[in-house]
Coordinates of C-alpha atoms and ligand atoms in Angstrom, one line a residue:
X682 CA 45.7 -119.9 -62.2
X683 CA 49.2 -121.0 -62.3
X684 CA 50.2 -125.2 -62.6
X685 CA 52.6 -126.0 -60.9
X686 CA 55.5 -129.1 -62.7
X687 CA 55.4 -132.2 -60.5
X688 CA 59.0 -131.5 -60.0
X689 CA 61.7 -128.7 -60.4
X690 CA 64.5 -131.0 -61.6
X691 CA 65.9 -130.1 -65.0
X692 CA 65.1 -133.2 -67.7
X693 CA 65.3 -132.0 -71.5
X694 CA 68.3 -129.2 -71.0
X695 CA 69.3 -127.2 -74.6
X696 CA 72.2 -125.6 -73.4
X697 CA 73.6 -122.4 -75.8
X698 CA 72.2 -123.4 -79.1
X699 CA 72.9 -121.1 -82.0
X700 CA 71.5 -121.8 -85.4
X701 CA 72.5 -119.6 -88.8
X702 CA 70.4 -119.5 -91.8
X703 CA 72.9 -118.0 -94.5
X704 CA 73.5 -114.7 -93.2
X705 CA 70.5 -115.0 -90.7
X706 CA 70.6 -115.5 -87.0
X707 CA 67.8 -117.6 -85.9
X708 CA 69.1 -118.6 -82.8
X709 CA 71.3 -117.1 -80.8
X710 CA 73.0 -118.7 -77.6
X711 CA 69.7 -120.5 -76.5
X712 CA 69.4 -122.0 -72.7
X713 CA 66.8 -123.1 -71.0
X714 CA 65.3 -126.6 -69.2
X715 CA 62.4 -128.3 -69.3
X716 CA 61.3 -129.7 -66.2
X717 CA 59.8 -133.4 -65.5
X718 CA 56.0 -133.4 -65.8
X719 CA 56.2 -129.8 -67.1
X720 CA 54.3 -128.3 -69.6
X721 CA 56.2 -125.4 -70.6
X722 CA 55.4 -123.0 -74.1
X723 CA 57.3 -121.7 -76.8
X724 CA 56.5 -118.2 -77.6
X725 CA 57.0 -115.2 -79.6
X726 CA 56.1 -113.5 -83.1
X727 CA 56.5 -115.0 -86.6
X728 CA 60.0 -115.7 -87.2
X729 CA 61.6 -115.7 -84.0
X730 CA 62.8 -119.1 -84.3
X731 CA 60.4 -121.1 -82.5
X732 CA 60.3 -123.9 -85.0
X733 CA 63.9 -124.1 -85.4
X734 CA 64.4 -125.0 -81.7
X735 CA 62.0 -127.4 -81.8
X736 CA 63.2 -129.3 -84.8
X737 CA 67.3 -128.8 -82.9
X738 CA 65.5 -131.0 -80.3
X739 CA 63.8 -133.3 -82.5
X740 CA 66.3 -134.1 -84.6
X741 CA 65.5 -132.6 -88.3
X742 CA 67.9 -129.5 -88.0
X743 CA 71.8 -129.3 -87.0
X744 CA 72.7 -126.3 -83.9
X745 CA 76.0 -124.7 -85.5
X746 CA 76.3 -124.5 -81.7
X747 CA 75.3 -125.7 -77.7
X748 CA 73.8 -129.3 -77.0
X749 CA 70.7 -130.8 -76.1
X750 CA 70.8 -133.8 -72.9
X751 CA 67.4 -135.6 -71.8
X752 CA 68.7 -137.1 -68.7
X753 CA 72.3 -137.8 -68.3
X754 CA 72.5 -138.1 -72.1
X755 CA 73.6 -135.8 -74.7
X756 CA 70.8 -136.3 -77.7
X757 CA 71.7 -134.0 -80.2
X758 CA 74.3 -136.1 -81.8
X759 CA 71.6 -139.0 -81.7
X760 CA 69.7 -139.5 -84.9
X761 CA 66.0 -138.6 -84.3
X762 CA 64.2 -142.1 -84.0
X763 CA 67.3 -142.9 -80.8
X764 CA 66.3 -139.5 -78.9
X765 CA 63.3 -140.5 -76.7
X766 CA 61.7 -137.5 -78.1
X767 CA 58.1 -137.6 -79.6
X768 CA 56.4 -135.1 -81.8
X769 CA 53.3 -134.0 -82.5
X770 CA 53.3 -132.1 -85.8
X771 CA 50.4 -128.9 -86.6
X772 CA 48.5 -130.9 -89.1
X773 CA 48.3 -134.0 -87.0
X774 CA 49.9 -136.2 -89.8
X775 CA 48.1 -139.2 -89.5
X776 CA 48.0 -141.9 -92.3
X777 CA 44.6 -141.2 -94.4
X778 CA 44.0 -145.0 -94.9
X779 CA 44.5 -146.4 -91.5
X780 CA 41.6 -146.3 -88.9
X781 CA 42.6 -145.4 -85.4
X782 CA 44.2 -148.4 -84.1
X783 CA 46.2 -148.8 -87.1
X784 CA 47.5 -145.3 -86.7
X785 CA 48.4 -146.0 -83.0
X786 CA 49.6 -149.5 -83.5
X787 CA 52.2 -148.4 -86.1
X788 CA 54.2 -146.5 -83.4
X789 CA 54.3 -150.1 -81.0
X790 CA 57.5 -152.3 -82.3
X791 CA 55.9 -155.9 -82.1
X792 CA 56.2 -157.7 -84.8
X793 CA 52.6 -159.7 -84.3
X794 CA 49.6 -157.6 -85.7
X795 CA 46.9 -158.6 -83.9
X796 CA 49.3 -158.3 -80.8
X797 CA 50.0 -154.8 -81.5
X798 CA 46.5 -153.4 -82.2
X799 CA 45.5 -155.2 -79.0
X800 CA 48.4 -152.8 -77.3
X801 CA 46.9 -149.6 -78.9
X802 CA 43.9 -149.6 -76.2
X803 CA 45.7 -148.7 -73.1
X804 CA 47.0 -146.0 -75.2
X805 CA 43.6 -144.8 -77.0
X806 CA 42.5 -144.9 -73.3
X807 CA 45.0 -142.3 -72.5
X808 CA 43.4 -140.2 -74.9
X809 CA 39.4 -140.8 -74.5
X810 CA 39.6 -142.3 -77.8
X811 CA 37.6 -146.3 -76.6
X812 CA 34.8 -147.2 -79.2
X813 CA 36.5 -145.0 -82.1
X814 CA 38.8 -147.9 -83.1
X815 CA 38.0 -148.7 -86.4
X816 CA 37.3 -145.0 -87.8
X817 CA 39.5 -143.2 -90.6
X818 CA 40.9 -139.8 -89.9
X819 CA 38.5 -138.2 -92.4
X820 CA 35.6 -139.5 -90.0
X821 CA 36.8 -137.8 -86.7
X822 CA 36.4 -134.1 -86.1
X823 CA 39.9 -132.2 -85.6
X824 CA 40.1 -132.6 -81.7
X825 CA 40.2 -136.3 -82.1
X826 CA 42.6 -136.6 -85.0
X827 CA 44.9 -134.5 -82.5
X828 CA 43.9 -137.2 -80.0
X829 CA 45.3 -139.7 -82.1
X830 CA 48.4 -138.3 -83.0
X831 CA 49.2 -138.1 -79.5
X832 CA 48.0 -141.7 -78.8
X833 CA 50.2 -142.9 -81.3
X834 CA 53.0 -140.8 -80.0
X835 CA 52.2 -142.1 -76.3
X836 CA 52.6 -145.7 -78.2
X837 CA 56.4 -145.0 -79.3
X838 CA 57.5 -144.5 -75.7
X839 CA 58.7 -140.6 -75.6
X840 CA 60.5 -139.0 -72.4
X841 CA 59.3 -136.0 -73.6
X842 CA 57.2 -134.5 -76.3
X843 CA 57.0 -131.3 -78.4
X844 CA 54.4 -129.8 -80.0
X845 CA 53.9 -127.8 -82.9
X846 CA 51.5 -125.4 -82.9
X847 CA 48.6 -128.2 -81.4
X848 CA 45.6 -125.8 -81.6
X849 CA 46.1 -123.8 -84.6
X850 CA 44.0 -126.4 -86.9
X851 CA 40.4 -126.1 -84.7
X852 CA 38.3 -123.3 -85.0
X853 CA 37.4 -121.4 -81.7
X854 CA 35.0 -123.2 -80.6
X855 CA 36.4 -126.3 -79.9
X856 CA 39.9 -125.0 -79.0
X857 CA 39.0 -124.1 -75.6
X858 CA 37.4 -127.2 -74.7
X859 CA 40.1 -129.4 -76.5
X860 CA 43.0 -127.7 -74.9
X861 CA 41.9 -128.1 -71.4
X862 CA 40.9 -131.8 -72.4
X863 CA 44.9 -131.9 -73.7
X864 CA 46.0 -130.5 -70.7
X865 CA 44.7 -133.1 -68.3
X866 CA 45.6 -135.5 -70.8
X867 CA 49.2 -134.2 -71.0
X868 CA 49.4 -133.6 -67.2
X869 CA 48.3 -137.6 -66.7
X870 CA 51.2 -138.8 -68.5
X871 CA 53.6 -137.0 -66.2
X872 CA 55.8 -136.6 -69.5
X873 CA 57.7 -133.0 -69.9
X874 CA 56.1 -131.1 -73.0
X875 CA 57.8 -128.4 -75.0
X876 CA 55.3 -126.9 -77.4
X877 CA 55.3 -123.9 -79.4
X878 CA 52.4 -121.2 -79.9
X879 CA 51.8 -117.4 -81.0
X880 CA 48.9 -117.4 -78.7
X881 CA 49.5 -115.6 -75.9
X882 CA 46.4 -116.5 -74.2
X883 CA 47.3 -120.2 -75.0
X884 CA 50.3 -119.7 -73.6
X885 CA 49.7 -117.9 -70.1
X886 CA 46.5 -121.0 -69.8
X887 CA 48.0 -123.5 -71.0
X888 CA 51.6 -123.8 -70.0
X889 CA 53.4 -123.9 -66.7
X890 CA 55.8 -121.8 -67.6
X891 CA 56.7 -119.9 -70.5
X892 CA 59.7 -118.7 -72.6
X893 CA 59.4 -115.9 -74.6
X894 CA 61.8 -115.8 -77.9
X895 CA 62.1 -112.4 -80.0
X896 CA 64.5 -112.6 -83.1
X897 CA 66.3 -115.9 -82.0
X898 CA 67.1 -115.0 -78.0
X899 CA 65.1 -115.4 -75.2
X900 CA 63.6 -112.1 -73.6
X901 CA 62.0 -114.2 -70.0
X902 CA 61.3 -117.4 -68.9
X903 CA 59.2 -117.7 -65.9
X904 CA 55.7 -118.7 -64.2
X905 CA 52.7 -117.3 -66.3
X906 CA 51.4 -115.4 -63.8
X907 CA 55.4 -113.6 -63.2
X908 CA 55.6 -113.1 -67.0
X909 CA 52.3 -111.0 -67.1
X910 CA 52.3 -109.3 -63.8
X911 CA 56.2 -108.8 -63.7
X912 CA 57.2 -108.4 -67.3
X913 CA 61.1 -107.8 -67.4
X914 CA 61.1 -105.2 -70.6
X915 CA 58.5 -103.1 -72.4
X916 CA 58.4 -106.6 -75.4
X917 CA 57.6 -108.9 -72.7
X918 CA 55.0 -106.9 -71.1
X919 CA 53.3 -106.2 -74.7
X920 CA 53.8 -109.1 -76.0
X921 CA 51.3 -111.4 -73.3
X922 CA 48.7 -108.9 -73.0
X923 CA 47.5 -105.1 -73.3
X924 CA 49.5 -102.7 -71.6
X925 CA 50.5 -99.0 -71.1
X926 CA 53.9 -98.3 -71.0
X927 CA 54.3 -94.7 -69.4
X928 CA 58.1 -93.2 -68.6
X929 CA 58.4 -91.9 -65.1
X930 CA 60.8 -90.5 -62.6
X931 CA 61.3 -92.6 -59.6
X932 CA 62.3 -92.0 -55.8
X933 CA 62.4 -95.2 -54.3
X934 CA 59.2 -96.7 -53.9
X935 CA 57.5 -94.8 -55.8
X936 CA 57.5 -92.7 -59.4
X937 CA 56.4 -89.4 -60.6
X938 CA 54.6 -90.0 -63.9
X939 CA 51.5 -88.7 -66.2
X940 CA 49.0 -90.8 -63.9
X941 CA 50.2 -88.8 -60.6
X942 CA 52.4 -90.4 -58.2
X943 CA 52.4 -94.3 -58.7
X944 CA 53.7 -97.4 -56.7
X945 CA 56.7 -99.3 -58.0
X946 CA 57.0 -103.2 -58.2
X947 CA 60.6 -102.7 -56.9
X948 CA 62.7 -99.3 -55.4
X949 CA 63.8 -97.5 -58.6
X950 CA 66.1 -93.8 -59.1
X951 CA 65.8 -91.4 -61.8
X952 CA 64.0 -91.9 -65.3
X953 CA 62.6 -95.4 -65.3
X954 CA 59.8 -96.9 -68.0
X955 CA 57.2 -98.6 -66.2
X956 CA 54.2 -100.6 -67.4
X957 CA 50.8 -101.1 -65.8
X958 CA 47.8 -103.4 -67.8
X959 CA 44.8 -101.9 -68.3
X960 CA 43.2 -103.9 -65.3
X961 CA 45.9 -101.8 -63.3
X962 CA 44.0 -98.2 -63.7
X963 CA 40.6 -97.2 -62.2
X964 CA 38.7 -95.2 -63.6
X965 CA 36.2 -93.0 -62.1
X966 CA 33.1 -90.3 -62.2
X967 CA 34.9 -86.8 -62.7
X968 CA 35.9 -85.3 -59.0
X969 CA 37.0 -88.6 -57.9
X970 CA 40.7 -89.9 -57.6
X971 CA 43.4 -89.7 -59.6
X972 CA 44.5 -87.5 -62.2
X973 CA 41.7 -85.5 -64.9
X974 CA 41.4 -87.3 -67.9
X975 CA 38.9 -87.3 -71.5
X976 CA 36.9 -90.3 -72.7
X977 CA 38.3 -91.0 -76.2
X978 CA 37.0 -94.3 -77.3
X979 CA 34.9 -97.1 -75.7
X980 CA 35.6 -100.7 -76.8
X981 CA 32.4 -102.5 -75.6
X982 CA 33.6 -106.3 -75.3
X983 CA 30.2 -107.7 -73.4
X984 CA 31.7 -108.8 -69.7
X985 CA 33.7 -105.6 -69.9
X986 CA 35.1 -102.7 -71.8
X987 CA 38.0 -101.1 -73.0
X988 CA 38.2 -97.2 -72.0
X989 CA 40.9 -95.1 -74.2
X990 CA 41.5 -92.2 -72.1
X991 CA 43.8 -89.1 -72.9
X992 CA 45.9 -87.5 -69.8
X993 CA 47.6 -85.0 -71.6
X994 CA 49.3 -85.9 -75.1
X995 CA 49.2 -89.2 -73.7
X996 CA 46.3 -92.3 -74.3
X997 CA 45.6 -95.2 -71.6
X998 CA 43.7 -98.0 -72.2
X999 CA 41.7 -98.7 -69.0
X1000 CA 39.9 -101.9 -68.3
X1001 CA 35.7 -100.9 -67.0
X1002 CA 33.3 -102.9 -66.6
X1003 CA 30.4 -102.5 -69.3
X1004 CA 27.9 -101.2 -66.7
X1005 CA 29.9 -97.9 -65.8
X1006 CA 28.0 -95.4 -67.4
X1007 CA 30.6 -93.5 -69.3
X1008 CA 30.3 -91.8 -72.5
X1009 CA 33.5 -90.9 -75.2
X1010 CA 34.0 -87.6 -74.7
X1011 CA 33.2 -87.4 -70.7
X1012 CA 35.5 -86.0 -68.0
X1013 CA 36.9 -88.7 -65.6
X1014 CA 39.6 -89.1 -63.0
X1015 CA 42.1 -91.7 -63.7
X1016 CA 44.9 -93.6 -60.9
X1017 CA 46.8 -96.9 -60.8
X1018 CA 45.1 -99.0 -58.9
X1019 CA 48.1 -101.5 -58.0
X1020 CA 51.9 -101.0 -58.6
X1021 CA 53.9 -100.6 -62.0
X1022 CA 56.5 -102.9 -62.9
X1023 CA 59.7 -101.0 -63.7
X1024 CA 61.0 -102.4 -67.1
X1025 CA 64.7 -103.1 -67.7
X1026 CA 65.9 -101.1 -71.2
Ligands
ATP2453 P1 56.4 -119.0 -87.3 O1 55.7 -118.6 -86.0 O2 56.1 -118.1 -88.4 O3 56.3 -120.4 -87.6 P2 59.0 -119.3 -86.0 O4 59.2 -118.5 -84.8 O5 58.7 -120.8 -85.9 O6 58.0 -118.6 -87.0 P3 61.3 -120.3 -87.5 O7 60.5 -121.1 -88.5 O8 62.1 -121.0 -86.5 O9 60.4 -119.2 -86.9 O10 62.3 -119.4 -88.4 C1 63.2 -118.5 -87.8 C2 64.0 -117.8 -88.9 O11 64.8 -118.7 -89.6 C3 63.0 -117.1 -89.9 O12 63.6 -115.9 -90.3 C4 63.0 -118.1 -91.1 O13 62.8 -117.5 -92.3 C5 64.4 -118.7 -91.0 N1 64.5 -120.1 -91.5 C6 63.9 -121.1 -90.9 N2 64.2 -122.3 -91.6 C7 65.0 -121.9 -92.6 C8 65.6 -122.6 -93.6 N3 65.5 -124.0 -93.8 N4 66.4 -121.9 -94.5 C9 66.5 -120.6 -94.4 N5 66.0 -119.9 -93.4 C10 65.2 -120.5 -92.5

C-alpha cells in the first residue's frame, strides 16, 4: 500500500550538500525535497551518512557545501532554534523530573505557568496522551514517552520535523502497533517528516517515499512500491528486500538467462543484470513449467516459506507457500512468474 503526500510541492529542499569528516566523505553532492504533508525515510546501511544529513538540516552540523530552504527561506545559515525545524531524537530525551505536561509545556513560549500547561492539552490531544498529564517519563511505557516527545515538539511550532531512528527503542511487539499509531498521528498534522531508519520494512510501510543513501550519495528516491518492484541497481534492489540477481542476454522485450527465457521491465540489448524477488518465481511439481531445478534448503517461515533452489551452478531463493509439499533434495521446475527489472551498472 503506497500513501500518497497531500501535495507534490517541494517544502524542505537540501540542495547539493557535501559534508567531510577529515579525509572522509560522508556526503557527497546531496539533493533531494521533501514534500508538504509528506512522510518521506532516510535509508541505508551503518555509516552511510544518514545522521549527518539530518543534523545539516537541524542545525548541529556545518555542509562544507549546498543549502537547505524551508519555504522561500534559506535555513542553513539560521541557528537551529530560528529554523522552524523540530526534532525528535532516538532516546526520546525527555526531562526525567517533569510529568507530561511539564515536558510539553516547556516547548510553548508563554511566560505564565498555569497558562502554558493549560496550552499543552490541545497538544497531548494530538498525541492520545489525555488523562496521562501528571505522570513522569519513568511511569509511561516507551510508545508514550515517544508520544510525548512529539507532543512537545508539536508545542514549539515546527514546519517540519525529523526523526531519528523513532522505533529503534521498542521491542517488536509494540513497534508495529506504535508506528501505525505515529503514522496517523504524523499524517493528522499535515507537517512534512524526514526521518531516518535501517529498517527496510519500516521504511517501504512507513514512509511515502523513500531515499536510499549508500556511502554519502543517494542511489534512488522514489514511491515504496517503485523502489521495491523497480529497483534502479543491483544495491537498491538488495537493499529493500530479498532478491535474485541473475545476468542475462536481452533482445528487446525479453532476456535469455538461467531461468529460460524471461520478460523484461523495459526493452533491453546485449548482456544486461536483472533482478526478480523471490515472490517473482513459481515454483512447481517436477514436469511442470519452467526450467529443471533441485530443492536445496527449505526456510519454513509459518504463512510461507523460503525455497533455495539450484539451476545449474546457480541458487534462487523462491517464495512457496508452506503447504506445497516439497522436500530439499526434490526435482522441480522453476519460471519467473512476472517480469525482471533490468538494473543500471
Ligand atoms: P548509523 O546508521 O550507524 O547511525 P549513519 O548512516 O547515520 O550511520 P553517520 O552518523 O551520518 O552515518 O556517519 C557517516 C560517516 O561520517 C561515518 O563514517 C561516520 O563515522 C562519520 N562521522 C559522523 N560524524 C562524525 C564526526 N563528528 N567526526 C568524524 N566522523 C564522523
Amino acid at each position: 500500500m503506497t500513501h500518497p503526500a497531500n501535495t507534490d510541492r517541494p517544502f524542505l529542499r537540501i540542495e547539493g550538500v557535501s559534508k567531510r569528516f577529515g579525509d572522509m566523505a560522508a556526503l557527497k553532492d546531496v539533493s533531494l525535497d521533501l514534500r508538504e504533508g509528506e512522510i518521506h525515510a532516510l535509508i541505508g546501511p551503518s555509516g552511510c551518512g544518514k545522521s549527518t544529513l539530518l543534523r545539516i538540516v537541524a542545525g548541529f552540523e556545518t555542509a562544507d557545501e549546498g543549502s537547505v530552504h524551508l519555504g522561500q527561506r534559506r535555513i542553513d545559515t539560521l541557528k537551529p532554534e530560528a529554523r522552524g525545524i523540530g526534532i525528535v531524537f532516538q532516546d526520546y530525551a525527555l526531562f526525567p523530573h517533569l510529568t507530561t505536561a511539564q515536558n510539553v509545556a516547556f516547548a510553548l513560549k508563554y511566560a505564565n505557568v498555569s497558562r502554558r500547561t493549560a496550552g499543552t492539552a490541545p497538544f497531548l490531544r494530538m498525541v492520545r496522551l489525555e488523562g496521562f498529564e501528571n505522570r513522569f517519563p519513568d511511569e509511561l511505557s516507551g510508545g508514550q514517552q515517544q508520544r510525548v516527545a512529539l507532543a512537545r515538539t508539536f508545542a514549539a511550532g515546527p514546519r517540519a520535523i525529523l526523526l531519528d531512528e523513532p522505533f529503534s527503542n521498542l521491542d517488536a511487539s509494540l513497534r508495529e502497533t506504535t508506528r501505525r499509531e505515529i503514522r496517523d498521528i504524523l499524517k493528522a498534522s499535515g507537517l512534512g517528516i524526514l526521518f531516518v531508519t535501517h529498517d527496510r520494512e519500516e521504511a517501504l510501510s512507513f514512509a511515502d517515499r523513500i531515499t536510499v543513501l549508500r556511502q554519502g550519495r543517494i542511489e534512488q528516491t522514489g514511491l515504496p512500491k517503485d523502489l521495491y518492484f523497480r529497483p534502479a541497481n543491483a544495491f537498491v534492489a538488495a537493499f529493500l528486500g530479498s532478491t535474485n540477481l541473475l545476468d542475462g542476454v536481452a533482445s528487446g522485450a525479453s532476456a535469455e538467462t538461467p531461468l529460460g527465457r524471461v520478460s523484461l521491465d523495459r526493452p533491453a540489448s546485449g548482456p544486461v543484470r536483472l533482478s526478480l524477488r523471490p515472490e517473482s518465481i513459481r515454483i512447481a511439481p517436477e514436469g511442470g513449467e519452467g526450467v529443471p531445478a533441485t530443492v536445496a534448503s527449505l526456510v519454513f517461515k509459518g504463512h510461507d516459506a523460503s525455497a533455495f533452489v539450484r539451476v545449474g551452478e546457480t541458487t534462487f531463493e523462491v517464495l512457496t507457500t508452506a503447504s506445497l509439499d516439497i522436500e530439499p533434495g526434490q526435482c522441480v521446475h522453476v519460471a519467473a512468474r512476472s517480469c525482471a527489472v533490468v538494473l543500471e551498472e
